[in-house]
Amino acid sequence: MSPSSTTDELPTAERPYTHEMIVVHRVFRRESAYLPRLVRAVPDGDTARATKVAEHLREYVAGLHSHHSVEDDLIWPHLQDRAPDAQLVARMEEQHQRIDVSLTVATEWTAAWERAADTVAGEELALALEQHSAVLLEHLDDEEQLVLPLVSEHLSVEEWDLVGRRGLERIPRNRLLIALGAILEDATPEERAYFLDRTPLVGRVLWKAVGRRQYAAACRAIRGPLDGEQNR
């Protein structure tokens, strides 16, 4: 089963719609790929730009930690009790630990790099972020291929919906539109419609009125220096 194999499945009232998780994972796949490029694009000594990238990195780390803590609390215990492959849960937990270690290394280099924005520390940080991305992608692939089918079989719709609600509750209110934009960025038209339909009316109105422009501006602010790479 490939990571995209649930793309054509439609939500039902009987089974969890686990394709939601694949769409959310795209955010972490995309942003983890951007991070080392963003660090390397900072000119030597440009501490203002380094601070902006470091803040973006810290927000990414917080979001990934939150995502994984929800899984630790609300998915693994159910699968441990109900699914036949207990070793798979242990594998997921071990991968979470490896991801945490990779983020700890990146965080330590972030502090050193942000102070002076020197290229030596920047390259060490970029390498740490590349290692983090490799560990993360291994985990996301395994989760999508091996875990989500078990979630669909062994968790109720109510239990799965709680996973989504708990994740949403942990997003700061002033970042909700940015989070929605991150999810919608690489979504198909059908996926966009699904996530917008599940967004409260006030959220949909705000997204159309200001959210789209707010997210586009945030992307330009953080990714702008990468535009020149396309012409090299």
PDB file of C-alpha atoms in Angstrom:
ATOM      1  CA  MET A   1       0.000   0.000   0.000  1.00  0.00           C
ATOM      2  CA  SER A   2       1.527   3.330  -1.071  1.00  0.00           C
ATOM      3  CA  PRO A   3       1.273   6.551   0.954  1.00  0.00           C
ATOM      4  CA  SER A   4      -1.284   7.925  -1.500  1.00  0.00           C
ATOM      5  CA  SER A   5      -3.382   4.795  -1.801  1.00  0.00           C
ATOM      6  CA  THR A   6      -6.246   6.218   0.247  1.00  0.00           C
ATOM      7  CA  THR A   7      -6.583   9.267  -2.017  1.00  0.00           C
ATOM      8  CA  ASP A   8      -9.695   7.952  -3.752  1.00  0.00           C
ATOM      9  CA  GLU A   9     -11.421   6.812  -0.575  1.00  0.00           C
ATOM     10  CA  LEU A  10     -14.391   8.913   0.476  1.00  0.00           C
ATOM     11  CA  PRO A  11     -15.348   9.734   4.083  1.00  0.00           C
ATOM     12  CA  THR A  12     -17.940   7.422   5.589  1.00  0.00           C
ATOM     13  CA  ALA A  13     -19.845   7.362   8.856  1.00  0.00           C
ATOM     14  CA  GLU A  14     -18.557   3.861   9.632  1.00  0.00           C
ATOM     15  CA  ARG A  15     -14.772   4.156   9.330  1.00  0.00           C
ATOM     16  CA  PRO A  16     -12.191   6.829  10.187  1.00  0.00           C
ATOM     17  CA  TYR A  17     -11.215   8.965   7.196  1.00  0.00           C
ATOM     18  CA  THR A  18      -7.482   8.483   7.641  1.00  0.00           C
ATOM     19  CA  HIS A  19      -6.571  10.274   4.412  1.00  0.00           C
ATOM     20  CA  GLU A  20      -6.756  13.445   6.520  1.00  0.00           C
ATOM     21  CA  MET A  21      -3.457  12.412   8.065  1.00  0.00           C
ATOM     22  CA  ILE A  22      -1.774  12.055   4.677  1.00  0.00           C
ATOM     23  CA  VAL A  23      -2.756  15.619   3.786  1.00  0.00           C
ATOM     24  CA  VAL A  24      -1.403  16.885   7.114  1.00  0.00           C
ATOM     25  CA  HIS A  25       1.804  14.926   6.596  1.00  0.00           C
ATOM     26  CA  ARG A  26       2.388  16.831   3.360  1.00  0.00           C
ATOM     27  CA  VAL A  27       2.897  19.952   5.449  1.00  0.00           C
ATOM     28  CA  PHE A  28       5.748  18.347   7.389  1.00  0.00           C
ATOM     29  CA  ARG A  29       7.225  16.793   4.251  1.00  0.00           C
ATOM     30  CA  ARG A  30       7.242  20.152   2.480  1.00  0.00           C
ATOM     31  CA  GLU A  31       8.489  22.253   5.380  1.00  0.00           C
ATOM     32  CA  SER A  32      11.233  19.808   6.398  1.00  0.00           C
ATOM     33  CA  ALA A  33      12.536  19.982   2.820  1.00  0.00           C
ATOM     34  CA  TYR A  34      12.489  23.780   2.842  1.00  0.00           C
ATOM     35  CA  LEU A  35      14.292  24.238   6.165  1.00  0.00           C
ATOM     36  CA  PRO A  36      17.906  23.399   5.183  1.00  0.00           C
ATOM     37  CA  ARG A  37      17.512  25.477   2.019  1.00  0.00           C
ATOM     38  CA  LEU A  38      16.229  28.420   4.046  1.00  0.00           C
ATOM     39  CA  VAL A  39      19.218  28.213   6.395  1.00  0.00           C
ATOM     40  CA  ARG A  40      21.745  28.012   3.563  1.00  0.00           C
ATOM     41  CA  ALA A  41      20.119  30.998   1.836  1.00  0.00           C
ATOM     42  CA  VAL A  42      20.865  33.319   4.778  1.00  0.00           C
ATOM     43  CA  PRO A  43      23.858  35.567   3.971  1.00  0.00           C
ATOM     44  CA  ASP A  44      26.822  35.335   6.309  1.00  0.00           C
ATOM     45  CA  GLY A  45      26.264  37.706   9.229  1.00  0.00           C
ATOM     46  CA  ASP A  46      22.623  38.545   8.429  1.00  0.00           C
ATOM     47  CA  THR A  47      21.317  38.040  11.958  1.00  0.00           C
ATOM     48  CA  ALA A  48      17.934  39.638  11.212  1.00  0.00           C
ATOM     49  CA  ARG A  49      17.211  37.083   8.515  1.00  0.00           C
ATOM     50  CA  ALA A  50      18.644  34.272  10.660  1.00  0.00           C
ATOM     51  CA  THR A  51      16.267  35.229  13.468  1.00  0.00           C
ATOM     52  CA  LYS A  52      13.303  35.103  11.074  1.00  0.00           C
ATOM     53  CA  VAL A  53      14.298  31.644   9.819  1.00  0.00           C
ATOM     54  CA  ALA A  54      14.977  30.464  13.385  1.00  0.00           C
ATOM     55  CA  GLU A  55      11.506  31.573  14.459  1.00  0.00           C
ATOM     56  CA  HIS A  56      10.013  29.670  11.534  1.00  0.00           C
ATOM     57  CA  LEU A  57      12.048  26.615  12.522  1.00  0.00           C
ATOM     58  CA  ARG A  58      10.867  26.833  16.123  1.00  0.00           C
ATOM     59  CA  GLU A  59       7.251  26.991  14.976  1.00  0.00           C
ATOM     60  CA  TYR A  60       7.845  23.901  12.815  1.00  0.00           C
ATOM     61  CA  VAL A  61       9.400  22.031  15.757  1.00  0.00           C
ATOM     62  CA  ALA A  62       6.503  22.961  18.043  1.00  0.00           C
ATOM     63  CA  GLY A  63       3.969  21.839  15.440  1.00  0.00           C
ATOM     64  CA  LEU A  64       5.672  18.501  14.886  1.00  0.00           C
ATOM     65  CA  HIS A  65       6.010  17.868  18.618  1.00  0.00           C
ATOM     66  CA  SER A  66       2.313  18.620  19.064  1.00  0.00           C
ATOM     67  CA  HIS A  67       1.347  16.333  16.183  1.00  0.00           C
ATOM     68  CA  HIS A  68       3.369  13.459  17.604  1.00  0.00           C
ATOM     69  CA  SER A  69       2.182  13.943  21.177  1.00  0.00           C
ATOM     70  CA  VAL A  70      -1.415  13.612  19.984  1.00  0.00           C
ATOM     71  CA  GLU A  71      -0.498  10.327  18.302  1.00  0.00           C
ATOM     72  CA  ASP A  72       1.285   9.175  21.460  1.00  0.00           C
ATOM     73  CA  ASP A  73      -1.788   9.953  23.558  1.00  0.00           C
ATOM     74  CA  LEU A  74      -4.670   8.962  21.281  1.00  0.00           C
ATOM     75  CA  ILE A  75      -3.509   6.472  18.649  1.00  0.00           C
ATOM     76  CA  TRP A  76      -0.740   4.218  19.938  1.00  0.00           C
ATOM     77  CA  PRO A  77      -2.591   3.093  23.114  1.00  0.00           C
ATOM     78  CA  HIS A  78      -5.616   1.969  21.076  1.00  0.00           C
ATOM     79  CA  LEU A  79      -3.478   0.091  18.577  1.00  0.00           C
ATOM     80  CA  GLN A  80      -1.423  -1.453  21.372  1.00  0.00           C
ATOM     81  CA  ASP A  81      -4.621  -2.910  22.845  1.00  0.00           C
ATOM     82  CA  ARG A  82      -6.463  -3.856  19.664  1.00  0.00           C
ATOM     83  CA  ALA A  83      -4.101  -4.392  16.726  1.00  0.00           C
ATOM     84  CA  PRO A  84      -2.345  -7.716  16.205  1.00  0.00           C
ATOM     85  CA  ASP A  85       1.142  -6.255  15.571  1.00  0.00           C
ATOM     86  CA  ALA A  86       2.363  -4.824  18.867  1.00  0.00           C
ATOM     87  CA  GLN A  87       5.869  -4.473  17.437  1.00  0.00           C
ATOM     88  CA  LEU A  88       4.580  -1.900  14.977  1.00  0.00           C
ATOM     89  CA  VAL A  89       3.535   0.410  17.800  1.00  0.00           C
ATOM     90  CA  ALA A  90       6.958   0.026  19.382  1.00  0.00           C
ATOM     91  CA  ARG A  91       8.489   0.874  16.009  1.00  0.00           C
ATOM     92  CA  MET A  92       6.421   4.054  15.751  1.00  0.00           C
ATOM     93  CA  GLU A  93       7.379   5.103  19.282  1.00  0.00           C
ATOM     94  CA  GLU A  94      11.054   4.439  18.560  1.00  0.00           C
ATOM     95  CA  GLN A  95      10.834   6.541  15.409  1.00  0.00           C
ATOM     96  CA  HIS A  96       9.265   9.383  17.389  1.00  0.00           C
ATOM     97  CA  GLN A  97      12.235   9.217  19.751  1.00  0.00           C
ATOM     98  CA  ARG A  98      14.703   9.336  16.849  1.00  0.00           C
ATOM     99  CA  ILE A  99      12.875  12.339  15.424  1.00  0.00           C
ATOM    100  CA  ASP A 100      13.054  14.045  18.817  1.00  0.00           C
ATOM    101  CA  VAL A 101      16.807  13.434  18.931  1.00  0.00           C
ATOM    102  CA  SER A 102      17.232  14.889  15.447  1.00  0.00           C
ATOM    103  CA  LEU A 103      15.255  17.968  16.464  1.00  0.00           C
ATOM    104  CA  THR A 104      17.331  18.375  19.618  1.00  0.00           C
ATOM    105  CA  VAL A 105      20.498  18.463  17.523  1.00  0.00           C
ATOM    106  CA  ALA A 106      18.937  20.968  15.126  1.00  0.00           C
ATOM    107  CA  THR A 107      17.732  23.123  18.018  1.00  0.00           C
ATOM    108  CA  GLU A 108      21.208  23.244  19.538  1.00  0.00           C
ATOM    109  CA  TRP A 109      22.718  24.365  16.232  1.00  0.00           C
ATOM    110  CA  THR A 110      19.920  26.890  15.764  1.00  0.00           C
ATOM    111  CA  ALA A 111      20.937  28.708  18.939  1.00  0.00           C
ATOM    112  CA  ALA A 112      24.581  28.828  17.857  1.00  0.00           C
ATOM    113  CA  TRP A 113      23.750  29.961  14.313  1.00  0.00           C
ATOM    114  CA  GLU A 114      21.152  32.580  15.219  1.00  0.00           C
ATOM    115  CA  ARG A 115      23.597  34.577  17.365  1.00  0.00           C
ATOM    116  CA  ALA A 116      25.948  35.460  14.505  1.00  0.00           C
ATOM    117  CA  ALA A 117      24.479  33.893  11.355  1.00  0.00           C
ATOM    118  CA  ASP A 118      27.899  32.526  10.429  1.00  0.00           C
ATOM    119  CA  THR A 119      28.024  30.101   7.527  1.00  0.00           C
ATOM    120  CA  VAL A 120      29.902  27.379   9.450  1.00  0.00           C
ATOM    121  CA  ALA A 121      27.183  27.014  12.075  1.00  0.00           C
ATOM    122  CA  GLY A 122      24.603  27.461   9.324  1.00  0.00           C
ATOM    123  CA  GLU A 123      25.975  24.536   7.373  1.00  0.00           C
ATOM    124  CA  GLU A 124      25.999  22.361  10.496  1.00  0.00           C
ATOM    125  CA  LEU A 125      22.381  23.326  11.115  1.00  0.00           C
ATOM    126  CA  ALA A 126      21.432  22.601   7.511  1.00  0.00           C
ATOM    127  CA  LEU A 127      23.066  19.173   7.716  1.00  0.00           C
ATOM    128  CA  ALA A 128      21.239  18.463  10.983  1.00  0.00           C
ATOM    129  CA  LEU A 129      17.963  19.460   9.335  1.00  0.00           C
ATOM    130  CA  GLU A 130      18.643  17.180   6.385  1.00  0.00           C
ATOM    131  CA  GLN A 131      19.259  14.307   8.790  1.00  0.00           C
ATOM    132  CA  HIS A 132      16.035  15.185  10.583  1.00  0.00           C
ATOM    133  CA  SER A 133      14.126  15.169   7.293  1.00  0.00           C
ATOM    134  CA  ALA A 134      15.470  11.722   6.408  1.00  0.00           C
ATOM    135  CA  VAL A 135      14.360  10.283   9.762  1.00  0.00           C
ATOM    136  CA  LEU A 136      10.999  12.039   9.519  1.00  0.00           C
ATOM    137  CA  LEU A 137      10.238  10.812   6.007  1.00  0.00           C
ATOM    138  CA  GLU A 138      10.990   7.225   6.993  1.00  0.00           C
ATOM    139  CA  HIS A 139       8.474   7.570   9.814  1.00  0.00           C
ATOM    140  CA  LEU A 140       5.790   9.245   7.705  1.00  0.00           C
ATOM    141  CA  ASP A 141       6.110   6.587   5.009  1.00  0.00           C
ATOM    142  CA  ASP A 142       5.768   3.794   7.578  1.00  0.00           C
ATOM    143  CA  GLU A 143       2.864   5.490   9.271  1.00  0.00           C
ATOM    144  CA  GLU A 144       0.961   5.988   6.030  1.00  0.00           C
ATOM    145  CA  GLN A 145       1.662   2.520   4.656  1.00  0.00           C
ATOM    146  CA  LEU A 146       1.447   0.419   7.820  1.00  0.00           C
ATOM    147  CA  VAL A 147      -0.375   2.302  10.568  1.00  0.00           C
ATOM    148  CA  LEU A 148      -3.248   4.121   8.889  1.00  0.00           C
ATOM    149  CA  PRO A 149      -4.833   0.874   7.610  1.00  0.00           C
ATOM    150  CA  LEU A 150      -4.826  -0.391  11.206  1.00  0.00           C
ATOM    151  CA  VAL A 151      -6.300   2.896  12.434  1.00  0.00           C
ATOM    152  CA  SER A 152      -9.108   2.542   9.907  1.00  0.00           C
ATOM    153  CA  GLU A 153      -9.794  -0.973  11.156  1.00  0.00           C
ATOM    154  CA  HIS A 154      -9.351  -0.604  14.914  1.00  0.00           C
ATOM    155  CA  LEU A 155     -10.319   2.970  15.860  1.00  0.00           C
ATOM    156  CA  SER A 156     -13.851   4.288  15.835  1.00  0.00           C
ATOM    157  CA  VAL A 157     -14.863   7.397  13.911  1.00  0.00           C
ATOM    158  CA  GLU A 158     -15.312   9.185  17.245  1.00  0.00           C
ATOM    159  CA  GLU A 159     -11.819   8.223  18.418  1.00  0.00           C
ATOM    160  CA  TRP A 160     -10.304   9.370  15.134  1.00  0.00           C
ATOM    161  CA  ASP A 161     -12.223  12.663  15.178  1.00  0.00           C
ATOM    162  CA  LEU A 162     -10.829  13.325  18.656  1.00  0.00           C
ATOM    163  CA  VAL A 163      -7.320  13.096  17.201  1.00  0.00           C
ATOM    164  CA  GLY A 164      -8.149  15.904  14.792  1.00  0.00           C
ATOM    165  CA  ARG A 165      -9.889  18.037  17.401  1.00  0.00           C
ATOM    166  CA  ARG A 166      -7.049  17.681  19.900  1.00  0.00           C
ATOM    167  CA  GLY A 167      -4.524  18.683  17.242  1.00  0.00           C
ATOM    168  CA  LEU A 168      -6.595  21.719  16.326  1.00  0.00           C
ATOM    169  CA  GLU A 169      -6.925  22.776  19.965  1.00  0.00           C
ATOM    170  CA  ARG A 170      -3.145  22.931  20.284  1.00  0.00           C
ATOM    171  CA  ILE A 171      -2.701  25.449  17.472  1.00  0.00           C
ATOM    172  CA  PRO A 172      -2.482  29.037  18.781  1.00  0.00           C
ATOM    173  CA  ARG A 173      -5.596  30.945  17.753  1.00  0.00           C
ATOM    174  CA  ASN A 174      -3.585  33.609  15.946  1.00  0.00           C
ATOM    175  CA  ARG A 175      -1.980  30.894  13.778  1.00  0.00           C
ATOM    176  CA  LEU A 176      -5.130  29.021  12.775  1.00  0.00           C
ATOM    177  CA  LEU A 177      -5.405  30.630   9.336  1.00  0.00           C
ATOM    178  CA  ILE A 178      -1.715  30.008   8.682  1.00  0.00           C
ATOM    179  CA  ALA A 179      -2.191  26.359   9.665  1.00  0.00           C
ATOM    180  CA  LEU A 180      -5.178  26.078   7.340  1.00  0.00           C
ATOM    181  CA  GLY A 181      -3.176  27.605   4.508  1.00  0.00           C
ATOM    182  CA  ALA A 182      -0.337  25.145   5.111  1.00  0.00           C
ATOM    183  CA  ILE A 183      -2.766  22.227   4.811  1.00  0.00           C
ATOM    184  CA  LEU A 184      -4.475  23.593   1.706  1.00  0.00           C
ATOM    185  CA  GLU A 185      -1.273  24.550  -0.130  1.00  0.00           C
ATOM    186  CA  ASP A 186      -0.648  21.146  -1.706  1.00  0.00           C
ATOM    187  CA  ALA A 187      -4.186  19.797  -1.422  1.00  0.00           C
ATOM    188  CA  THR A 188      -6.188  18.618  -4.392  1.00  0.00           C
ATOM    189  CA  PRO A 189      -9.490  20.398  -5.122  1.00  0.00           C
ATOM    190  CA  GLU A 190     -11.355  17.523  -3.457  1.00  0.00           C
ATOM    191  CA  GLU A 191      -9.117  17.672  -0.382  1.00  0.00           C
ATOM    192  CA  ARG A 192      -9.468  21.452  -0.170  1.00  0.00           C
ATOM    193  CA  ALA A 193     -13.249  21.136  -0.283  1.00  0.00           C
ATOM    194  CA  TYR A 194     -13.178  18.483   2.448  1.00  0.00           C
ATOM    195  CA  PHE A 195     -11.061  20.530   4.865  1.00  0.00           C
ATOM    196  CA  LEU A 196     -12.951  23.749   4.189  1.00  0.00           C
ATOM    197  CA  ASP A 197     -16.274  21.969   4.728  1.00  0.00           C
ATOM    198  CA  ARG A 198     -15.029  20.901   8.159  1.00  0.00           C
ATOM    199  CA  THR A 199     -13.957  24.451   9.002  1.00  0.00           C
ATOM    200  CA  PRO A 200     -16.539  26.481  10.985  1.00  0.00           C
ATOM    201  CA  LEU A 201     -18.390  29.105   8.957  1.00  0.00           C
ATOM    202  CA  VAL A 202     -16.525  31.975  10.594  1.00  0.00           C
ATOM    203  CA  GLY A 203     -13.241  30.292   9.686  1.00  0.00           C
ATOM    204  CA  ARG A 204     -14.277  29.888   6.041  1.00  0.00           C
ATOM    205  CA  VAL A 205     -15.308  33.536   5.871  1.00  0.00           C
ATOM    206  CA  LEU A 206     -12.015  34.673   7.425  1.00  0.00           C
ATOM    207  CA  TRP A 207     -10.043  32.407   5.103  1.00  0.00           C
ATOM    208  CA  LYS A 208     -11.627  33.932   2.010  1.00  0.00           C
ATOM    209  CA  ALA A 209     -11.493  37.486   3.351  1.00  0.00           C
ATOM    210  CA  VAL A 210      -7.967  37.617   4.779  1.00  0.00           C
ATOM    211  CA  GLY A 211      -6.542  34.138   5.318  1.00  0.00           C
ATOM    212  CA  ARG A 212      -5.460  33.420   1.766  1.00  0.00           C
ATOM    213  CA  ARG A 213      -3.595  36.712   1.486  1.00  0.00           C
ATOM    214  CA  GLN A 214      -2.144  36.306   4.973  1.00  0.00           C
ATOM    215  CA  TYR A 215      -0.782  32.853   4.160  1.00  0.00           C
ATOM    216  CA  ALA A 216       0.590  33.949   0.778  1.00  0.00           C
ATOM    217  CA  ALA A 217       2.373  36.873   2.435  1.00  0.00           C
ATOM    218  CA  ALA A 218       3.823  34.593   5.116  1.00  0.00           C
ATOM    219  CA  CYS A 219       5.156  32.239   2.438  1.00  0.00           C
ATOM    220  CA  ARG A 220       6.735  35.104   0.500  1.00  0.00           C
ATOM    221  CA  ALA A 221       8.354  36.452   3.649  1.00  0.00           C
ATOM    222  CA  ILE A 222      10.008  33.173   4.573  1.00  0.00           C
ATOM    223  CA  ARG A 223      10.632  31.638   1.138  1.00  0.00           C
ATOM    224  CA  GLY A 224      11.411  34.753  -0.869  1.00  0.00           C
ATOM    225  CA  PRO A 225      15.218  34.292  -0.844  1.00  0.00           C
ATOM    226  CA  LEU A 226      14.763  30.856  -2.429  1.00  0.00           C
ATOM    227  CA  ASP A 227      13.162  32.268  -5.551  1.00  0.00           C
ATOM    228  CA  GLY A 228      16.540  33.021  -7.068  1.00  0.00           C
ATOM    229  CA  GLU A 229      17.500  29.355  -6.800  1.00  0.00           C
ATOM    230  CA  GLN A 230      15.062  28.592  -9.605  1.00  0.00           C
ATOM    231  CA  ASN A 231      17.101  30.749 -11.977  1.00  0.00           C
ATOM    232  CA  ARG A 232      20.508  29.325 -11.154  1.00  0.00           C
TER     233      ARG A 232
END
